Coordinates of C-alpha atoms and ligand atoms in Angstrom, one line a residue:
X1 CA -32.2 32.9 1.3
X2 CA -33.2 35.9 -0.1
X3 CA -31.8 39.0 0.8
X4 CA -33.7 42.1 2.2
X5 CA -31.3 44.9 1.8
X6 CA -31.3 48.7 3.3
X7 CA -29.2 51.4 1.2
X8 CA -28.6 54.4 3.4
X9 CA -28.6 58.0 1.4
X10 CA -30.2 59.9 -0.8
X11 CA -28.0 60.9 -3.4
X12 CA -26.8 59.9 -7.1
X13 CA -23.9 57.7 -5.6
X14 CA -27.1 56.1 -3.8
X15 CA -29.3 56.0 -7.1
X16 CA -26.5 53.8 -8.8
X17 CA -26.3 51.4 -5.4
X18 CA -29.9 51.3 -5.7
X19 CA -29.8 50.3 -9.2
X20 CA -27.2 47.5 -8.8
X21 CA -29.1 46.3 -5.8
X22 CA -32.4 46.4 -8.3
X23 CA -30.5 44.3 -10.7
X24 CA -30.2 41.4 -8.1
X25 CA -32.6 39.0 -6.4
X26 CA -32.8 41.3 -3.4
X27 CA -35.9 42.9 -1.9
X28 CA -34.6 47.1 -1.9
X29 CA -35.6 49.4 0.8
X30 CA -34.2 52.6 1.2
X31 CA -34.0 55.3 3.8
X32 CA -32.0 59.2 3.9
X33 CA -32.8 62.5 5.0
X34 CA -34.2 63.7 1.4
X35 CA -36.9 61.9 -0.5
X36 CA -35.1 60.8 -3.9
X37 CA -37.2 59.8 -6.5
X38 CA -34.7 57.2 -8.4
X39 CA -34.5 55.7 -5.3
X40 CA -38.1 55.2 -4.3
X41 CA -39.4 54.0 -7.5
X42 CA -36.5 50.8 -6.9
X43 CA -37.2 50.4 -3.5
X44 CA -40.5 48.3 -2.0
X45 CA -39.9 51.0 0.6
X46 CA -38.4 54.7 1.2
X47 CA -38.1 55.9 4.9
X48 CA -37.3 60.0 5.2
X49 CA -35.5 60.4 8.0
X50 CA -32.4 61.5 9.4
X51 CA -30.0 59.2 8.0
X52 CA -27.3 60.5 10.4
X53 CA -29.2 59.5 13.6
X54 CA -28.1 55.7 14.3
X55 CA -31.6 54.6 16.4
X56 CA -33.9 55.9 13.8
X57 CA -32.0 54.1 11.1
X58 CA -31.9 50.7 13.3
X59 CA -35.7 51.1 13.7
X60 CA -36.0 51.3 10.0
X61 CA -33.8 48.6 9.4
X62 CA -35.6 46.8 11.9
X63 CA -39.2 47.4 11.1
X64 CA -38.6 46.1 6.7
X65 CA -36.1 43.0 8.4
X66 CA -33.4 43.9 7.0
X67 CA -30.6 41.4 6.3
X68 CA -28.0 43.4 5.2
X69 CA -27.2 47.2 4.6
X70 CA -25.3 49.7 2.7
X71 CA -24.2 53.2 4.0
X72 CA -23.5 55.8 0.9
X73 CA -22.6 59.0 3.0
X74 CA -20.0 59.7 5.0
X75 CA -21.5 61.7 7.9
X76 CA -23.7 58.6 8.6
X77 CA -20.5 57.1 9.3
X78 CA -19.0 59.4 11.2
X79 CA -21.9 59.3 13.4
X80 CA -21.6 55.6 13.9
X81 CA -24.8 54.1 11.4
X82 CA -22.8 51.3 10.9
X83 CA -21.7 50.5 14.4
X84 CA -25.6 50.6 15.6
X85 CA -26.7 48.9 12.4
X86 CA -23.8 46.0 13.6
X87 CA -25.1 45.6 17.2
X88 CA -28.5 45.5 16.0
X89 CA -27.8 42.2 13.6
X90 CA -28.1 43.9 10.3
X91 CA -24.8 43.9 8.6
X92 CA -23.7 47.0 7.8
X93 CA -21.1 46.6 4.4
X94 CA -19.7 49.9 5.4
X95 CA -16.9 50.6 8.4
X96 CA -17.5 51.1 12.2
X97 CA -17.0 54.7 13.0
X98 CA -13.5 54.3 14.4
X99 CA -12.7 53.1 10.8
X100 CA -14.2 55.5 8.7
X101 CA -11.9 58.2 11.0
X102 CA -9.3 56.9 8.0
X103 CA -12.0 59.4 6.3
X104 CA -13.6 61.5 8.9
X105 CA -10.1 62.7 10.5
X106 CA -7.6 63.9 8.2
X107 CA -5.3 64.1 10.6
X108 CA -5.4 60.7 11.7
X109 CA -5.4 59.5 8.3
X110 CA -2.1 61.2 7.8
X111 CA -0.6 59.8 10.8
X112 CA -2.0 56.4 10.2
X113 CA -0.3 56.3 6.7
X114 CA 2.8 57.4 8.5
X115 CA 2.8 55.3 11.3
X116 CA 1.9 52.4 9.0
X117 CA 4.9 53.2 6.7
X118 CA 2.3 53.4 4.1
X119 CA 4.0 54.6 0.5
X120 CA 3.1 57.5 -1.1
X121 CA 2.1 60.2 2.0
X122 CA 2.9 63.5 1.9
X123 CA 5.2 65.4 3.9
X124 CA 2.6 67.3 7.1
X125 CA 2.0 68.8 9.8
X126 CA -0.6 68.6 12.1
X127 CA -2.1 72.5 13.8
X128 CA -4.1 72.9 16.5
X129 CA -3.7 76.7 16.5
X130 CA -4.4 78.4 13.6
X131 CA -1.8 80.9 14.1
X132 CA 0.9 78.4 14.4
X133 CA -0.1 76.7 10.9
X134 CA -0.1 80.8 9.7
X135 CA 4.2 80.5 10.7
X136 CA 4.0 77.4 9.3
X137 CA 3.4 79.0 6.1
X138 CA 5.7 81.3 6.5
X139 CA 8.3 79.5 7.1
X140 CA 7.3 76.3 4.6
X141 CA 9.9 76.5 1.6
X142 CA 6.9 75.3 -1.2
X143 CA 3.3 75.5 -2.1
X144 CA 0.8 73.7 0.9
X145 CA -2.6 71.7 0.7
X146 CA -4.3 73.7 4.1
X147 CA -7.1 70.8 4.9
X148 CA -9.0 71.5 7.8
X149 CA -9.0 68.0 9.6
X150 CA -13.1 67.2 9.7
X151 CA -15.9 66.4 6.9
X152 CA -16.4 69.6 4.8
X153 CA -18.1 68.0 1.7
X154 CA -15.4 68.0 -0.4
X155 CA -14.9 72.0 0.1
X156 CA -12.9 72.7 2.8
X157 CA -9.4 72.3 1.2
X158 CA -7.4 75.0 -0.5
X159 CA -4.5 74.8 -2.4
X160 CA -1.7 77.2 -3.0
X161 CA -0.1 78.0 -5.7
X162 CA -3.1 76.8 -7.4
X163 CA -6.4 77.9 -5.8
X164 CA -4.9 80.6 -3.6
X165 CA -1.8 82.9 -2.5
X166 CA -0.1 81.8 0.7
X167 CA -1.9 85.1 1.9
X168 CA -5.3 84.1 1.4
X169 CA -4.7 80.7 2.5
X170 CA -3.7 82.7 6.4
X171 CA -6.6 84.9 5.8
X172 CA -8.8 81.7 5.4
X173 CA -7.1 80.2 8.3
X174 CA -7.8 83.1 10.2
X175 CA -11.4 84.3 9.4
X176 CA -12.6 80.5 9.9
X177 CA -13.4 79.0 13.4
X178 CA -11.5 75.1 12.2
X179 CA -10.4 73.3 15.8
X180 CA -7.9 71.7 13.7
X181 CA -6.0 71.8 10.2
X182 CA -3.7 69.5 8.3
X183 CA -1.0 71.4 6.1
X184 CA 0.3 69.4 3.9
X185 CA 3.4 69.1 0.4
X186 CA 1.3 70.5 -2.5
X187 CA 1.5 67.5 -5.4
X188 CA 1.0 68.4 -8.9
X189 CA 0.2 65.8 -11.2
X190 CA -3.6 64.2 -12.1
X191 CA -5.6 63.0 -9.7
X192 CA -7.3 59.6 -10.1
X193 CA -9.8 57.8 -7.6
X194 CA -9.5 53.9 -7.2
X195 CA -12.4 52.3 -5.0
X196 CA -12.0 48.9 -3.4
X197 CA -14.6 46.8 -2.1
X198 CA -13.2 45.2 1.0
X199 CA -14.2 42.5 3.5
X200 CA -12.6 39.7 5.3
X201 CA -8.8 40.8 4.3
X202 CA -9.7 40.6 0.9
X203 CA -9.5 43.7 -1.7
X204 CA -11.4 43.9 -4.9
X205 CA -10.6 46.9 -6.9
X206 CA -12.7 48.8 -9.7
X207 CA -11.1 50.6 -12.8
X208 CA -9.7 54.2 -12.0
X209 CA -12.2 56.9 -12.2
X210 CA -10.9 60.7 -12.7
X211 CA -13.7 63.4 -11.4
X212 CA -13.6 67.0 -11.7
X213 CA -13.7 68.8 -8.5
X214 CA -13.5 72.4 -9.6
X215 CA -17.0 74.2 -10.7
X216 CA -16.0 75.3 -13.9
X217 CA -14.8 74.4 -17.5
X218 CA -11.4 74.5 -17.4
X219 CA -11.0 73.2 -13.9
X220 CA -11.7 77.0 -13.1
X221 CA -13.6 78.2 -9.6
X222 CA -14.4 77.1 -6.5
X223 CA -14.1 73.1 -5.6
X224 CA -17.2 71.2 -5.4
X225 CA -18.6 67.7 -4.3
X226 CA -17.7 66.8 -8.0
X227 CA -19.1 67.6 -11.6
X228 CA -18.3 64.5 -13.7
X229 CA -16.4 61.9 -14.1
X230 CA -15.1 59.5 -16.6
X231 CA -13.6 55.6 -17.3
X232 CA -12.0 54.2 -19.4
X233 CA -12.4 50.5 -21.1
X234 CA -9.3 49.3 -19.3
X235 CA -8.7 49.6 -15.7
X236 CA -6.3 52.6 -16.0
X237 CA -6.9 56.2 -17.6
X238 CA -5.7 57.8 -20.6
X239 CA -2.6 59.3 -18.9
X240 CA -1.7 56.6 -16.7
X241 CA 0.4 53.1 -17.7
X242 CA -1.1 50.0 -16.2
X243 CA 2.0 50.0 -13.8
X244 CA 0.2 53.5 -12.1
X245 CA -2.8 51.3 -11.9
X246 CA -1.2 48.8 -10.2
X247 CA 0.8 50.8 -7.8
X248 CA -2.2 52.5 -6.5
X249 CA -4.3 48.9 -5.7
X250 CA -0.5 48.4 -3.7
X251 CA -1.4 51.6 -1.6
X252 CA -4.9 50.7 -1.1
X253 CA -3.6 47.1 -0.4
X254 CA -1.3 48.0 2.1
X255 CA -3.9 50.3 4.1
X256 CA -5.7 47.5 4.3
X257 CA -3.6 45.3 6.0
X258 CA -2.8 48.0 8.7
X259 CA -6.4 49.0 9.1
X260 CA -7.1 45.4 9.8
X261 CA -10.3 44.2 10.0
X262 CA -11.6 47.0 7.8
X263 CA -14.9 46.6 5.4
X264 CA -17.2 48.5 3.1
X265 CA -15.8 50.2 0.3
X266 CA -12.3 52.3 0.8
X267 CA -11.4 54.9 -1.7
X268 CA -8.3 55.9 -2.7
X269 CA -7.7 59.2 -4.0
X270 CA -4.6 60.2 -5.7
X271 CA -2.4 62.1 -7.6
X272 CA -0.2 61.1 -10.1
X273 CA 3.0 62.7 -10.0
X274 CA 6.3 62.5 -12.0
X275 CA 7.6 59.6 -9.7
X276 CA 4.3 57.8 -9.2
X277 CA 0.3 58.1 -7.5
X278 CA 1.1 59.9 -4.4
X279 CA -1.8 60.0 -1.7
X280 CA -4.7 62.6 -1.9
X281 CA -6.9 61.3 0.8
X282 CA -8.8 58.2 1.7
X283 CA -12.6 58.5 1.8
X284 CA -14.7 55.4 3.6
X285 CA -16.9 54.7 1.1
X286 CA -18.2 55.1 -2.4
X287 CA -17.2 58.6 -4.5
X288 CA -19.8 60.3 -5.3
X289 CA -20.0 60.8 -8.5
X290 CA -17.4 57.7 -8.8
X291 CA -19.8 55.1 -8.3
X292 CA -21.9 56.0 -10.8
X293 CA -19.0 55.3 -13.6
X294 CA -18.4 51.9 -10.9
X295 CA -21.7 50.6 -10.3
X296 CA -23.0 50.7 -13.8
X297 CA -19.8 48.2 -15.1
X298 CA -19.8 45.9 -12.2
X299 CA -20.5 42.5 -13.8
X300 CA -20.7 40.8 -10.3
X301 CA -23.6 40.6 -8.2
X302 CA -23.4 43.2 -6.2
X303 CA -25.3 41.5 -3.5
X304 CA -23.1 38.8 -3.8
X305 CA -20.2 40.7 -2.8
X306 CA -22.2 41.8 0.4
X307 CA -23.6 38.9 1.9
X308 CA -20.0 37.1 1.2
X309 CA -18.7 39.8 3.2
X310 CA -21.5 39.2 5.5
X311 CA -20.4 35.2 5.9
X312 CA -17.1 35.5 6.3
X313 CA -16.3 34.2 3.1
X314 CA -13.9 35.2 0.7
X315 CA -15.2 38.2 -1.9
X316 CA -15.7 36.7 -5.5
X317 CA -13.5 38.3 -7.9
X318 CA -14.9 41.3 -9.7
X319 CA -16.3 41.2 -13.3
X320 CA -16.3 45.0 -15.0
X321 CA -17.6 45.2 -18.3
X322 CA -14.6 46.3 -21.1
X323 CA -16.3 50.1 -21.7
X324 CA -16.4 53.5 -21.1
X325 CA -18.3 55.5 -19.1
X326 CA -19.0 59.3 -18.8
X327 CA -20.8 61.0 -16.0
X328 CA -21.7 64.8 -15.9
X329 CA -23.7 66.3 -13.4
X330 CA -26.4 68.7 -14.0
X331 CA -26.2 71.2 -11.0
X332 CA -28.4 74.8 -9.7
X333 CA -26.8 77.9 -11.6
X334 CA -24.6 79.2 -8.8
X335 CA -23.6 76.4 -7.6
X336 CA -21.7 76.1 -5.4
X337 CA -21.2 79.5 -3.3
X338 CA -24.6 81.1 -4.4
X339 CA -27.0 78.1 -5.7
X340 CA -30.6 78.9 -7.0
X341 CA -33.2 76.6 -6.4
X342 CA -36.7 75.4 -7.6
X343 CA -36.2 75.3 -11.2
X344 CA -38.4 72.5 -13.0
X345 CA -36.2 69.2 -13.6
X346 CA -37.6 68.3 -17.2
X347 CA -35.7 64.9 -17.7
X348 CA -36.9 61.3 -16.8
X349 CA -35.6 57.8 -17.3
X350 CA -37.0 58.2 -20.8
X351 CA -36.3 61.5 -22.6
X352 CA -32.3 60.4 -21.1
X353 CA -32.0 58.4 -24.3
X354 CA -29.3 55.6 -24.1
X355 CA -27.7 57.8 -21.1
X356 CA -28.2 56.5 -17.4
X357 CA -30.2 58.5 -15.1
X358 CA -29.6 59.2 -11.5
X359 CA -31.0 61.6 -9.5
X360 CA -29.5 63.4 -6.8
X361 CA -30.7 66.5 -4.7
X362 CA -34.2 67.4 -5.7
X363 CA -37.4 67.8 -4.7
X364 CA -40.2 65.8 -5.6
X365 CA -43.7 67.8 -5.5
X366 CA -47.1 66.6 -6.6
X367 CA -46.0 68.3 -10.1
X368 CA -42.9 67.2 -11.1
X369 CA -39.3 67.3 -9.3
X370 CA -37.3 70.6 -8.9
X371 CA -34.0 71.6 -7.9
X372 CA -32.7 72.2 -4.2
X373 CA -29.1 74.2 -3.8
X374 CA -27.4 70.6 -4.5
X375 CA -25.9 69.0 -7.2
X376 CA -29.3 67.7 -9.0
X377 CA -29.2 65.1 -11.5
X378 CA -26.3 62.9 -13.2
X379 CA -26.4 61.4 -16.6
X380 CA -24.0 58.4 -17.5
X381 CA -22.9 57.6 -20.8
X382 CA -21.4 53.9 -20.9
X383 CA -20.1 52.7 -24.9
X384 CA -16.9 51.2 -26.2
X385 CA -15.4 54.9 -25.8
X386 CA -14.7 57.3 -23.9
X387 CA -15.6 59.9 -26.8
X388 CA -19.0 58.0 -27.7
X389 CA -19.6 57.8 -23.4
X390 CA -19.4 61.9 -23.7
X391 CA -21.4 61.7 -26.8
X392 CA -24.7 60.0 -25.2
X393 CA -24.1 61.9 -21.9
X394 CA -24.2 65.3 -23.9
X395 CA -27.2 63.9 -25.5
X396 CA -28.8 63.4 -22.4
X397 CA -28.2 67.3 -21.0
X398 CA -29.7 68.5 -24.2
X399 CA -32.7 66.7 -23.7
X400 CA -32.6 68.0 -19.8
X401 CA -32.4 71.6 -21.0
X402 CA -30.4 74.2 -19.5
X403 CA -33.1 76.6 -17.8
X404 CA -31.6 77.0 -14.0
X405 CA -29.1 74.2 -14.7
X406 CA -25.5 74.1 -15.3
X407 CA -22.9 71.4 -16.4
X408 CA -19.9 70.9 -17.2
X409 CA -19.6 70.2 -21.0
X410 CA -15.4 69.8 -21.2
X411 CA -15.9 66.1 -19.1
X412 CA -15.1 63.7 -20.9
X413 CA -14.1 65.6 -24.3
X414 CA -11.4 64.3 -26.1
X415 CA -9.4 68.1 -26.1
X416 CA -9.7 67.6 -22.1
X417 CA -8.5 64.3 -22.2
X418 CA -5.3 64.8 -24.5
X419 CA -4.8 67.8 -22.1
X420 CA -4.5 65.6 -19.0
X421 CA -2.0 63.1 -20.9
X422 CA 0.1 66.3 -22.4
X423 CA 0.7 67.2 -18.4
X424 CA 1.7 63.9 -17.6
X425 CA 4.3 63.1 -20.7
X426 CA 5.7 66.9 -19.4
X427 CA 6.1 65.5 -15.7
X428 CA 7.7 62.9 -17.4
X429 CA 10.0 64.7 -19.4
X430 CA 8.4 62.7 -22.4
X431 CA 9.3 59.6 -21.8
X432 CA 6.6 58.3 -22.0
Ligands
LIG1 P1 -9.8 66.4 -0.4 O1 -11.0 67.0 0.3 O2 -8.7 65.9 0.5 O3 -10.3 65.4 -1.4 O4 -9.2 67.6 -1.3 C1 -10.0 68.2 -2.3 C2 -9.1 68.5 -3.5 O5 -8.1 69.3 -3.1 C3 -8.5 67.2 -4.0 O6 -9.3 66.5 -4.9 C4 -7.3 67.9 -4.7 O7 -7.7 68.4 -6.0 C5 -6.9 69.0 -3.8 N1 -5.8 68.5 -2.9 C6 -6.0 67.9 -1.7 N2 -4.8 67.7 -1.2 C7 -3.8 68.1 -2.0 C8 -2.4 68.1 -2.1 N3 -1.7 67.6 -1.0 N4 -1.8 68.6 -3.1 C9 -2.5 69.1 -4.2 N5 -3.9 69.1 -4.2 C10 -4.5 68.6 -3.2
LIG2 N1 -16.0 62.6 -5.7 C1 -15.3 62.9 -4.5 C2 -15.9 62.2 -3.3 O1 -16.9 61.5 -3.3 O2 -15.4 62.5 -2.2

């Protein structure tokens, strides 16, 4: 039968669904809250709506027959999308709100991975009362993650010791109106994101990702939904030993089992610290810019690994191609505390060279497509290496131009890359 699919979101993590999808026998439509461009020229259809509201997706989903769907987005999780989306007879590959609380709650996901014996948690504490988590600091002997416990975007957390004194960290306690706040062991290490395609017990994981959440070069300034990211032609990074690899897919694993029942994509995020990847956070779905590094690779039908999920069947095993990738996003100048929007986006499938396109937050007007105050555009380099990824990812930003954009050029480059395995042989005290 041939499959009729809806993709949910608007974003580049959604472009690259919608690509994979496009690569397959399946009939594409698309709906999210912002009309992107990528997208709708894949799709037979494009639907703006809100993508958070679970009857108006349904309807959608309804109204093109939908057989199956994917959710990109969190917050149409959180909302329950997928539940409705479920009850209406369309298959959502994506977890039932109560699920995705393993993202949408930080405080249950701590608890969970406590409760579940789940290796590699952080020491924390939970704070309903901000002043409370303010003695907390106090009295903590150590730097803190402070993480307030809902969705933020990727933007809420702050570090300290790294991002901030244990003064500002109160004074941003304080000054912000958060029900609820995880405060959690500060790990130093590198952080590495692990996604998982999951259905019917089974776990299918993709090659480690690293992205870069800070705004500037140098992982300087304020965190952000992400700037870039990069693969490798092996499943593990540069500063990681297969053995981190494979610890990690344990983790994930193991959440698995204790979530029971779970499906859609679960994401692992961690660091990797002296004694092994400790646990970041779990996120219920795709990373965004992850998936574009992910999707591109994936060998397998993607479609194929939904509607087995759909049929109860067992997930095929996953195919990656042995390269590289490179992802950097072009963003407004000021992003992310004072972004400018409505500059001219002068880069199409075309002028992007060998590099992958995928668009992201813009506007699309009768004249061309300009920026909004979101990350815009991401180009993806995918060769043999990682240096030659960077190489035709570079090549795409110059082609994009620079007027009212930004990126980060240091993504990829091999002097950032020998500086991440430098900080893990020092954890290591050199042995490796
Ligand atoms: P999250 O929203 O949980 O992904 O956190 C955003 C970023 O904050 C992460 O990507 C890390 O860089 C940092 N972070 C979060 N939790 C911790 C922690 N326990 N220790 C150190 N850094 C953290
Ligand atoms: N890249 C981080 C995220 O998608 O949450």
């Amino acid at each position: 039968m041939s499959e009729t699919v809806l993709l949910v979101g608007g974003g580049g993590r959604e472009h690259a669904i919608a690509s994979a999808v496009a690569d397959s026998e399946a009939t594409l439509y698309a709906c999210a809250s912002n009309r992107n461009p990528g997208i709708a020229a894949l799709a037979d259809g494009f639907e703006q709506l809100d993508e958070t509201d679970p009857d108006a997706v349904v309807d959608y989903a309804e109204s093109v027959e939908a057989t199956v769907a994917v959710v990109g987005p969190e917050s149409p999780l959180a909302e329950g999308v997928s539940d409705a989306l479920d009850d209406a007879g369309v298959y959502a590959f994506a977890p039932n709100s109560a699920e995705a609380r393993i993202e949408t709650d930080k405080s249950f996901q701590r608890r969970f991975l406590d409760e579940h014996g789940i290796p590699g948690n952080p020491a924390f504490e939970v704070f309903d009362d901000m002043e409370s988590a303010c003695a907390f600091i106090d009295e903590y002997d150590g730097d803190l993650a402070v993480k307030p416990a809902g969705l933020t975007g990727g933007k809420g957390v702050r570090v300290i010791g790294d991002q901030c004194t244990a003064e500002e960290a109160k004074e941003y306690l304080r000054d912000s109106d958060y029900d609820r706040v995880v405060l959690e062991e500060r790990l130093v290490g590198e952080e590495f994101t692990v996604q998982a395609f999951v259905a019917n017990g089974d776990v299918r994981p993709a090659p480690a990702v690293q992205d870069h959440k800070r705004a500037y070069e140098g992982d300087e300034g304020p965190n952000t939904g992400g700037m870039g990211s990069y693969t490798d032609a092996t499943v593990e990074l540069p500063f990681m030993t297969p053995d981190d690899y494979t610890a990690a897919v344990d983790i994930i694993r193991a959440v698995v089992e204790a979530l029971d029942g779970y499906k859609g994509i679960l994401y692992g995020q961690f660091m990797l610290t002296a004694v092994g990847p400790k646990i970041v956070e779990f996120n219920a779905r795709f990373g965004d810019p992850e998936a574009m590094n992910t999707l591109p690779v994936l060998e397998t039908d993607f479609v194929d690994v939904i509607t087995a999920a759909r049929d109860g069947e067992s997930l095929p095993e996953l195919s990656f191609a042995h390269q590289a990738t490179v992802c950097k996003y072009a963003v407004p100048e000021g992003y992310p505390t004072d972004p400018v929007s409505g500059a001219k986006v002068a880069i199409d499938e075309e002028s992007a060279g060998d590099a992958l396109l995928f668009y992201a937050s813009v506007d699309a007007r009768e004249d061309g497509i300009y920026t909004t105050t979101s990350r815009s555009f991401a180009v993806v380099g995918v060769a043999d290496s990682i240096t030659e990824a960077e190489e035709i990812a570079e090549d795409a930003l110059a082609a994009a131009g620079e007027e009212g954009l930004r990126s980060r050029h240091d993504i990829g480059k091999p002097d950032l890359i020998q500086q991440r395995i430098d900080h893990m042989n020092e954890l290591r005290g050199g042995t490796e």
